[in-house]
CSV table of C-alpha atoms in Angstrom, one decimal:
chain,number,residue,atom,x,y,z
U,1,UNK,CA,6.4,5.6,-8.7
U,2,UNK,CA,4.4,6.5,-6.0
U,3,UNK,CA,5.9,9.9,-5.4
U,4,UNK,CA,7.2,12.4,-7.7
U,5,UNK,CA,9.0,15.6,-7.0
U,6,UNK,CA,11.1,18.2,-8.3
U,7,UNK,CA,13.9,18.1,-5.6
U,8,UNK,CA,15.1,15.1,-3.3
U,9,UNK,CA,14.2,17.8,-0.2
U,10,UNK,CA,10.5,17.6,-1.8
U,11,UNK,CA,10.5,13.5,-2.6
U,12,UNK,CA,11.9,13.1,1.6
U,13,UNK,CA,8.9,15.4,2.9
U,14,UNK,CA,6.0,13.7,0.1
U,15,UNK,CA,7.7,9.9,1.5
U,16,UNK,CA,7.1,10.9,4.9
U,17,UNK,CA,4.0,13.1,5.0
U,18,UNK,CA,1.8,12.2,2.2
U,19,UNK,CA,-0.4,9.2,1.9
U,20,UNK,CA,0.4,7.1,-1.6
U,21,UNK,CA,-1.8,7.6,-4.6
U,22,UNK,CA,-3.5,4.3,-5.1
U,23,UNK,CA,-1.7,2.4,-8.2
U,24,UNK,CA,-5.3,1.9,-9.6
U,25,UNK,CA,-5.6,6.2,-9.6
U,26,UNK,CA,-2.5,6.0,-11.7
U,27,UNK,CA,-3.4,2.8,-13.6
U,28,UNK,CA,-7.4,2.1,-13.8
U,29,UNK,CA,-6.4,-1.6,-15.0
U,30,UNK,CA,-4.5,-2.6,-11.6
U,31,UNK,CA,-6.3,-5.1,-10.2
U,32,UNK,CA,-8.0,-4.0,-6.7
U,33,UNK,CA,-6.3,-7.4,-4.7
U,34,UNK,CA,-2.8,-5.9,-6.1
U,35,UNK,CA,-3.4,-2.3,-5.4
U,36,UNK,CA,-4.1,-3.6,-1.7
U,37,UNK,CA,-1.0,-5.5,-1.4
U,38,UNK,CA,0.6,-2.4,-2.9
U,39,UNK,CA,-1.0,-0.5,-0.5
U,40,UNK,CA,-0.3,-2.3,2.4
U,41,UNK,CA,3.8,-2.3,1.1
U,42,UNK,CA,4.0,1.8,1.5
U,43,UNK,CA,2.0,1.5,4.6
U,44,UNK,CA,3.8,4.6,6.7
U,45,UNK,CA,3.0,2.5,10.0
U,46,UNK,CA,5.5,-0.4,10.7
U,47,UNK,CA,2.8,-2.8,12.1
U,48,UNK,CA,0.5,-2.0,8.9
U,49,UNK,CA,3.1,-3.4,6.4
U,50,UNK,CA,3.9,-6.9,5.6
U,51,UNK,CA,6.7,-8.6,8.4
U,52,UNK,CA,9.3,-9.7,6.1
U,53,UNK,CA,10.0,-10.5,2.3
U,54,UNK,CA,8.5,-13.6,2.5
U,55,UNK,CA,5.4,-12.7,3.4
U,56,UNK,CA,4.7,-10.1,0.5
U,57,UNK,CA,6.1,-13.6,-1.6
U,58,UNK,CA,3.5,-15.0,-0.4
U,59,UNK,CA,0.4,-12.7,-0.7
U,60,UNK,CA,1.6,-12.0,-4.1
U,61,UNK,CA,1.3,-15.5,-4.9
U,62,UNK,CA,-2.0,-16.1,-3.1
U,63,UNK,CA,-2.8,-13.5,-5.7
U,64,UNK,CA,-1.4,-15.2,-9.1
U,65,UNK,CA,-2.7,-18.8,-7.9
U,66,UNK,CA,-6.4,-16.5,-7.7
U,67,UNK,CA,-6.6,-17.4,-4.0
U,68,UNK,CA,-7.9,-14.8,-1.4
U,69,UNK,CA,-5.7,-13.1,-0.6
U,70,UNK,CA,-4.9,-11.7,3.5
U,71,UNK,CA,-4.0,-8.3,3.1
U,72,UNK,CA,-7.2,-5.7,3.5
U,73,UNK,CA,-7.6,-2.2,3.8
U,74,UNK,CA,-8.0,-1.0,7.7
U,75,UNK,CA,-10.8,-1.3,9.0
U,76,UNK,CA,-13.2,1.5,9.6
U,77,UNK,CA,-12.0,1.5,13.6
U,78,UNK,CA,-8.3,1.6,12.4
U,79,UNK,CA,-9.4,4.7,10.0
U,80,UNK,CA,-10.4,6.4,13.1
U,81,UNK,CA,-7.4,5.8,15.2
U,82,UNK,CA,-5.7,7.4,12.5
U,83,UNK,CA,-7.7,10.4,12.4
């Protein structure tokens, strides 16, 4: 899991407030195509996650069929808007 805490109160404010450990800090073998679709999944933003169901369907198998895949980290512009 991406979160972990001791109450839901806690889990609630980590989901909200905290940025996701990458899956490859957890798990050094995760690939760095599917830690960026993973990534992009528990985006906190709306616009930065994938549109529908369909569309992580497909990245995911752009991924197994070893095609590039579309998903990419932001942008060092996007980084800043953040900030």
């Amino acid at each position: 899991p991406p979160f972990r805490a001791p109450t839901i109160e806690a889990l609630l404010r980590m989901i909200t407030d905290v940025e996701p450990a990458p899956p490859r800090a957890l798990v050094p073998t995760v690939h760095p195509d599917l830690q960026t679709i993973a990534l992009r999944c528990l985006c906190k933003e709306p616009e930065g996650r994938f549109a529908s169901a369909a569309d992580v369907a497909a990245e995911l198998q752009r991924y197994l069929d070893g095609d590039p895949i579309h998903a990419r980290p932001p942008g060092p512009l996007r980084r800043a808007a953040r900030w």
